[in-house]
Amino acid sequence: MPVVCAFVPSCNAWEEVLDALDGASPLVEDGGPGVAFLEMRGIDGDARRWIASVRSALEGCAACSSLEFRVSLASNKFVALCAARSGDGTVVARGREAEFVAPLPLAALDLDPKIIERLRLFGVRTLGELAALPHGPFVRRFGPPSGLWHARANGVDETPLVPRPRALRIDRSLYGEGTAEYEEQVLFALRTL
């Protein structure tokens, strides 16, 4: 699944930015302040066109006019975010995810500093070094959450993209007299709108 990550380090009008990104993809996930993920599957184009459409959507947003933003593309959310943090326009080809994240520091996993310190005691400083550890013994020593860390250190993130809910704005109305006893009566009246 091609995922574009828009990374806006500082933004006070985040909802406006997310609304602008709706112009590039119908599926936009709010990844937290300054991070948005866009599903590009089914949208015509290639990596360059997808990144250009996201940039165009952001440049058309008044709230973004003075903001620095970075746009990247990868096959999953974790790698796309790492790519956006590393530089604007970064594209990580499918199958190259592990290679891309390998030199990154453990901090890329947003781990508790105490866990990072424990890993450093074992000589693990990068995601590549973490990925090289045998999965079973690593998870046994560090607990169930470490399975996710190990997968991400290998460039794998199976977390599905969860589109943000959109409020439906209704700008039509219908006035009438009487009451409706059943839901079907209301639905029938709404069909005429």
PDB file of C-alpha atoms in Angstrom:
ATOM      1  CA  MET A   1       0.000   0.000   0.000  1.00  0.00           C
ATOM      2  CA  PRO A   2       1.581   3.318  -0.959  1.00  0.00           C
ATOM      3  CA  VAL A   3       1.444   5.704   1.999  1.00  0.00           C
ATOM      4  CA  VAL A   4       2.381   9.349   1.819  1.00  0.00           C
ATOM      5  CA  CYS A   5       3.410  11.026   5.044  1.00  0.00           C
ATOM      6  CA  ALA A   6       3.008  14.769   5.416  1.00  0.00           C
ATOM      7  CA  PHE A   7       5.191  16.000   8.281  1.00  0.00           C
ATOM      8  CA  VAL A   8       4.582  19.545   9.504  1.00  0.00           C
ATOM      9  CA  PRO A   9       6.824  20.088  12.561  1.00  0.00           C
ATOM     10  CA  SER A  10       4.901  23.050  13.966  1.00  0.00           C
ATOM     11  CA  CYS A  11       1.346  24.001  13.142  1.00  0.00           C
ATOM     12  CA  ASN A  12      -1.380  25.784  15.063  1.00  0.00           C
ATOM     13  CA  ALA A  13      -4.132  25.146  12.517  1.00  0.00           C
ATOM     14  CA  TRP A  14      -3.821  21.367  12.157  1.00  0.00           C
ATOM     15  CA  GLU A  15      -7.481  20.763  11.254  1.00  0.00           C
ATOM     16  CA  GLU A  16      -7.124  23.157   8.306  1.00  0.00           C
ATOM     17  CA  VAL A  17      -4.057  21.236   7.140  1.00  0.00           C
ATOM     18  CA  LEU A  18      -5.949  17.930   7.349  1.00  0.00           C
ATOM     19  CA  ASP A  19      -8.857  19.444   5.419  1.00  0.00           C
ATOM     20  CA  ALA A  20      -6.410  20.592   2.721  1.00  0.00           C
ATOM     21  CA  LEU A  21      -4.922  17.095   2.491  1.00  0.00           C
ATOM     22  CA  ASP A  22      -8.393  15.730   1.706  1.00  0.00           C
ATOM     23  CA  GLY A  23      -7.803  17.255  -1.732  1.00  0.00           C
ATOM     24  CA  ALA A  24      -4.943  14.824  -2.381  1.00  0.00           C
ATOM     25  CA  SER A  25      -6.516  11.622  -1.021  1.00  0.00           C
ATOM     26  CA  PRO A  26      -9.925  10.645   0.318  1.00  0.00           C
ATOM     27  CA  LEU A  27      -8.231   8.595   3.065  1.00  0.00           C
ATOM     28  CA  VAL A  28      -6.291  10.830   5.457  1.00  0.00           C
ATOM     29  CA  GLU A  29      -5.246   9.651   8.910  1.00  0.00           C
ATOM     30  CA  ASP A  30      -4.422  12.160  11.607  1.00  0.00           C
ATOM     31  CA  GLY A  31      -1.191  10.705  12.978  1.00  0.00           C
ATOM     32  CA  GLY A  32      -1.036  13.265  15.781  1.00  0.00           C
ATOM     33  CA  PRO A  33       0.120  16.874  15.783  1.00  0.00           C
ATOM     34  CA  GLY A  34       2.113  17.543  12.647  1.00  0.00           C
ATOM     35  CA  VAL A  35       1.788  14.067  11.103  1.00  0.00           C
ATOM     36  CA  ALA A  36      -0.724  12.887   8.521  1.00  0.00           C
ATOM     37  CA  PHE A  37      -0.794   9.678   6.510  1.00  0.00           C
ATOM     38  CA  LEU A  38      -2.520   9.489   3.128  1.00  0.00           C
ATOM     39  CA  GLU A  39      -3.515   6.249   1.395  1.00  0.00           C
ATOM     40  CA  MET A  40      -2.663   6.538  -2.291  1.00  0.00           C
ATOM     41  CA  ARG A  41      -3.844   3.096  -3.449  1.00  0.00           C
ATOM     42  CA  GLY A  42      -6.298   3.477  -6.312  1.00  0.00           C
ATOM     43  CA  ILE A  43      -5.195   7.021  -7.140  1.00  0.00           C
ATOM     44  CA  ASP A  44      -3.694   7.410 -10.613  1.00  0.00           C
ATOM     45  CA  GLY A  45      -0.042   8.284 -10.772  1.00  0.00           C
ATOM     46  CA  ASP A  46       3.327   7.328  -9.437  1.00  0.00           C
ATOM     47  CA  ALA A  47       5.484   8.451  -6.515  1.00  0.00           C
ATOM     48  CA  ARG A  48       6.360  11.825  -8.033  1.00  0.00           C
ATOM     49  CA  ARG A  49       2.772  12.664  -8.939  1.00  0.00           C
ATOM     50  CA  TRP A  50       1.470  11.599  -5.511  1.00  0.00           C
ATOM     51  CA  ILE A  51       4.044  13.716  -3.697  1.00  0.00           C
ATOM     52  CA  ALA A  52       3.334  16.637  -6.041  1.00  0.00           C
ATOM     53  CA  SER A  53      -0.418  16.377  -5.387  1.00  0.00           C
ATOM     54  CA  VAL A  54       0.141  16.443  -1.614  1.00  0.00           C
ATOM     55  CA  ARG A  55       2.480  19.435  -1.949  1.00  0.00           C
ATOM     56  CA  SER A  56      -0.068  21.186  -4.141  1.00  0.00           C
ATOM     57  CA  ALA A  57      -2.821  20.566  -1.580  1.00  0.00           C
ATOM     58  CA  LEU A  58      -0.633  21.937   1.208  1.00  0.00           C
ATOM     59  CA  GLU A  59       0.478  24.959  -0.810  1.00  0.00           C
ATOM     60  CA  GLY A  60      -3.164  25.793  -1.496  1.00  0.00           C
ATOM     61  CA  CYS A  61      -3.925  25.901   2.233  1.00  0.00           C
ATOM     62  CA  ALA A  62      -3.792  29.353   3.819  1.00  0.00           C
ATOM     63  CA  ALA A  63      -2.730  27.831   7.151  1.00  0.00           C
ATOM     64  CA  CYS A  64       0.285  26.234   5.423  1.00  0.00           C
ATOM     65  CA  SER A  65       1.571  29.332   3.641  1.00  0.00           C
ATOM     66  CA  SER A  66       4.293  30.008   6.208  1.00  0.00           C
ATOM     67  CA  LEU A  67       4.899  26.426   7.323  1.00  0.00           C
ATOM     68  CA  GLU A  68       7.761  24.101   6.561  1.00  0.00           C
ATOM     69  CA  PHE A  69       6.443  20.699   5.559  1.00  0.00           C
ATOM     70  CA  ARG A  70       7.986  17.469   4.338  1.00  0.00           C
ATOM     71  CA  VAL A  71       6.315  14.873   2.176  1.00  0.00           C
ATOM     72  CA  SER A  72       7.539  11.298   1.743  1.00  0.00           C
ATOM     73  CA  LEU A  73       6.341   8.008   0.296  1.00  0.00           C
ATOM     74  CA  ALA A  74       6.789   4.436   1.529  1.00  0.00           C
ATOM     75  CA  SER A  75       4.850   1.187   1.709  1.00  0.00           C
ATOM     76  CA  ASN A  76       3.843   1.612   5.361  1.00  0.00           C
ATOM     77  CA  LYS A  77       3.246   4.316   7.941  1.00  0.00           C
ATOM     78  CA  PHE A  78       6.360   3.809  10.083  1.00  0.00           C
ATOM     79  CA  VAL A  79       8.780   3.925   7.161  1.00  0.00           C
ATOM     80  CA  ALA A  80       6.914   6.863   5.583  1.00  0.00           C
ATOM     81  CA  LEU A  81       7.240   8.839   8.826  1.00  0.00           C
ATOM     82  CA  CYS A  82      10.948   8.005   9.125  1.00  0.00           C
ATOM     83  CA  ALA A  83      11.403   9.081   5.507  1.00  0.00           C
ATOM     84  CA  ALA A  84       9.616  12.384   6.093  1.00  0.00           C
ATOM     85  CA  ARG A  85      11.710  13.072   9.181  1.00  0.00           C
ATOM     86  CA  SER A  86      14.886  12.393   7.184  1.00  0.00           C
ATOM     87  CA  GLY A  87      14.107  14.804   4.344  1.00  0.00           C
ATOM     88  CA  ASP A  88      11.498  16.234   2.025  1.00  0.00           C
ATOM     89  CA  GLY A  89      10.613  14.187  -1.041  1.00  0.00           C
ATOM     90  CA  THR A  90      12.131  10.939   0.230  1.00  0.00           C
ATOM     91  CA  VAL A  91      10.730   7.862  -1.515  1.00  0.00           C
ATOM     92  CA  VAL A  92      11.453   4.415  -0.078  1.00  0.00           C
ATOM     93  CA  ALA A  93      10.907   1.723  -2.695  1.00  0.00           C
ATOM     94  CA  ARG A  94       8.972  -1.406  -1.759  1.00  0.00           C
ATOM     95  CA  GLY A  95      11.407  -4.050  -0.567  1.00  0.00           C
ATOM     96  CA  ARG A  96      13.978  -1.455   0.590  1.00  0.00           C
ATOM     97  CA  GLU A  97      12.278  -0.573   3.893  1.00  0.00           C
ATOM     98  CA  ALA A  98      14.660  -2.522   6.177  1.00  0.00           C
ATOM     99  CA  GLU A  99      17.677  -1.086   4.386  1.00  0.00           C
ATOM    100  CA  PHE A 100      16.301   2.440   4.776  1.00  0.00           C
ATOM    101  CA  VAL A 101      15.553   2.232   8.520  1.00  0.00           C
ATOM    102  CA  ALA A 102      18.692   0.214   9.457  1.00  0.00           C
ATOM    103  CA  PRO A 103      20.995   3.212  10.131  1.00  0.00           C
ATOM    104  CA  LEU A 104      18.370   5.104  12.147  1.00  0.00           C
ATOM    105  CA  PRO A 105      18.858   5.461  15.910  1.00  0.00           C
ATOM    106  CA  LEU A 106      16.614   3.625  18.374  1.00  0.00           C
ATOM    107  CA  ALA A 107      14.895   6.950  19.110  1.00  0.00           C
ATOM    108  CA  ALA A 108      13.068   6.527  15.771  1.00  0.00           C
ATOM    109  CA  LEU A 109      10.882   3.957  17.559  1.00  0.00           C
ATOM    110  CA  ASP A 110       9.754   6.546  20.152  1.00  0.00           C
ATOM    111  CA  LEU A 111      10.797   4.233  22.971  1.00  0.00           C
ATOM    112  CA  ASP A 112      11.068   5.104  26.631  1.00  0.00           C
ATOM    113  CA  PRO A 113      14.621   6.383  27.317  1.00  0.00           C
ATOM    114  CA  LYS A 114      15.081   3.630  29.931  1.00  0.00           C
ATOM    115  CA  ILE A 115      14.466   0.961  27.290  1.00  0.00           C
ATOM    116  CA  ILE A 116      16.877   2.649  24.890  1.00  0.00           C
ATOM    117  CA  GLU A 117      19.491   2.634  27.658  1.00  0.00           C
ATOM    118  CA  ARG A 118      18.894  -1.091  28.299  1.00  0.00           C
ATOM    119  CA  LEU A 119      19.308  -1.834  24.602  1.00  0.00           C
ATOM    120  CA  ARG A 120      22.520   0.205  24.489  1.00  0.00           C
ATOM    121  CA  LEU A 121      23.894  -1.933  27.320  1.00  0.00           C
ATOM    122  CA  PHE A 122      23.486  -4.875  24.920  1.00  0.00           C
ATOM    123  CA  GLY A 123      25.353  -2.931  22.217  1.00  0.00           C
ATOM    124  CA  VAL A 124      22.222  -2.081  20.213  1.00  0.00           C
ATOM    125  CA  ARG A 125      22.236   1.513  18.958  1.00  0.00           C
ATOM    126  CA  THR A 126      20.498   1.415  15.570  1.00  0.00           C
ATOM    127  CA  LEU A 127      17.396  -0.175  14.123  1.00  0.00           C
ATOM    128  CA  GLY A 128      19.586  -2.393  11.959  1.00  0.00           C
ATOM    129  CA  GLU A 129      21.325  -3.768  15.039  1.00  0.00           C
ATOM    130  CA  LEU A 130      17.945  -4.352  16.670  1.00  0.00           C
ATOM    131  CA  ALA A 131      16.646  -6.104  13.539  1.00  0.00           C
ATOM    132  CA  ALA A 132      19.669  -8.427  13.586  1.00  0.00           C
ATOM    133  CA  LEU A 133      18.683  -9.820  17.004  1.00  0.00           C
ATOM    134  CA  PRO A 134      16.790 -13.127  16.971  1.00  0.00           C
ATOM    135  CA  HIS A 135      13.092 -12.342  17.285  1.00  0.00           C
ATOM    136  CA  GLY A 136      12.052 -14.982  19.848  1.00  0.00           C
ATOM    137  CA  PRO A 137      14.723 -14.376  22.498  1.00  0.00           C
ATOM    138  CA  PHE A 138      14.406 -10.599  22.067  1.00  0.00           C
ATOM    139  CA  VAL A 139      10.639 -10.643  22.627  1.00  0.00           C
ATOM    140  CA  ARG A 140      11.024 -13.039  25.559  1.00  0.00           C
ATOM    141  CA  ARG A 141      13.497 -10.673  27.259  1.00  0.00           C
ATOM    142  CA  PHE A 142      11.711  -7.363  26.539  1.00  0.00           C
ATOM    143  CA  GLY A 143       8.063  -8.443  26.574  1.00  0.00           C
ATOM    144  CA  PRO A 144       5.186  -8.422  24.072  1.00  0.00           C
ATOM    145  CA  PRO A 145       5.545  -4.765  22.931  1.00  0.00           C
ATOM    146  CA  SER A 146       9.060  -5.555  21.724  1.00  0.00           C
ATOM    147  CA  GLY A 147       7.602  -7.659  18.900  1.00  0.00           C
ATOM    148  CA  LEU A 148       6.356  -4.435  17.330  1.00  0.00           C
ATOM    149  CA  TRP A 149       9.756  -2.754  17.821  1.00  0.00           C
ATOM    150  CA  HIS A 150      11.488  -5.683  16.149  1.00  0.00           C
ATOM    151  CA  ALA A 151       9.071  -5.638  13.208  1.00  0.00           C
ATOM    152  CA  ARG A 152       9.525  -1.897  12.704  1.00  0.00           C
ATOM    153  CA  ALA A 153      13.305  -2.263  12.949  1.00  0.00           C
ATOM    154  CA  ASN A 154      12.900  -4.631   9.978  1.00  0.00           C
ATOM    155  CA  GLY A 155      10.884  -1.985   8.102  1.00  0.00           C
ATOM    156  CA  VAL A 156       7.572  -3.767   8.685  1.00  0.00           C
ATOM    157  CA  ASP A 157       4.501  -1.937   9.970  1.00  0.00           C
ATOM    158  CA  GLU A 158       1.166  -3.654   9.462  1.00  0.00           C
ATOM    159  CA  THR A 159      -0.780  -0.986  11.322  1.00  0.00           C
ATOM    160  CA  PRO A 160      -3.751  -0.159   9.077  1.00  0.00           C
ATOM    161  CA  LEU A 161      -4.404   3.385   7.999  1.00  0.00           C
ATOM    162  CA  VAL A 162      -7.413   4.677   9.942  1.00  0.00           C
ATOM    163  CA  PRO A 163      -9.065   7.580   8.117  1.00  0.00           C
ATOM    164  CA  ARG A 164     -10.211  10.440  10.263  1.00  0.00           C
ATOM    165  CA  PRO A 165     -13.956  10.807  10.680  1.00  0.00           C
ATOM    166  CA  ARG A 166     -15.564  13.558   8.695  1.00  0.00           C
ATOM    167  CA  ALA A 167     -18.516  15.564   9.822  1.00  0.00           C
ATOM    168  CA  LEU A 168     -21.311  15.605   7.304  1.00  0.00           C
ATOM    169  CA  ARG A 169     -22.646  19.084   6.769  1.00  0.00           C
ATOM    170  CA  ILE A 170     -26.246  19.309   5.649  1.00  0.00           C
ATOM    171  CA  ASP A 171     -27.203  22.573   4.025  1.00  0.00           C
ATOM    172  CA  ARG A 172     -30.764  21.783   2.985  1.00  0.00           C
ATOM    173  CA  SER A 173     -33.894  21.859   5.049  1.00  0.00           C
ATOM    174  CA  LEU A 174     -37.510  20.851   4.812  1.00  0.00           C
ATOM    175  CA  TYR A 175     -40.369  22.271   6.802  1.00  0.00           C
ATOM    176  CA  GLY A 176     -43.675  20.621   7.260  1.00  0.00           C
ATOM    177  CA  GLU A 177     -46.571  20.290   9.598  1.00  0.00           C
ATOM    178  CA  GLY A 178     -47.478  17.339  11.711  1.00  0.00           C
ATOM    179  CA  THR A 179     -45.533  14.680  13.482  1.00  0.00           C
ATOM    180  CA  ALA A 180     -43.719  11.534  12.497  1.00  0.00           C
ATOM    181  CA  GLU A 181     -44.416   8.462  14.543  1.00  0.00           C
ATOM    182  CA  TYR A 182     -42.061   6.147  12.684  1.00  0.00           C
ATOM    183  CA  GLU A 183     -38.495   6.456  11.450  1.00  0.00           C
ATOM    184  CA  GLU A 184     -39.621   5.455   7.957  1.00  0.00           C
ATOM    185  CA  GLN A 185     -41.801   8.572   7.763  1.00  0.00           C
ATOM    186  CA  VAL A 186     -38.805  10.798   8.471  1.00  0.00           C
ATOM    187  CA  LEU A 187     -36.655   8.933   5.948  1.00  0.00           C
ATOM    188  CA  PHE A 188     -39.387   9.249   3.320  1.00  0.00           C
ATOM    189  CA  ALA A 189     -39.546  13.008   3.898  1.00  0.00           C
ATOM    190  CA  LEU A 190     -35.746  13.283   3.664  1.00  0.00           C
ATOM    191  CA  ARG A 191     -35.749  11.656   0.208  1.00  0.00           C
ATOM    192  CA  THR A 192     -37.295  14.800  -1.234  1.00  0.00           C
ATOM    193  CA  LEU A 193     -34.282  16.880  -0.217  1.00  0.00           C
TER     194      LEU A 193
END
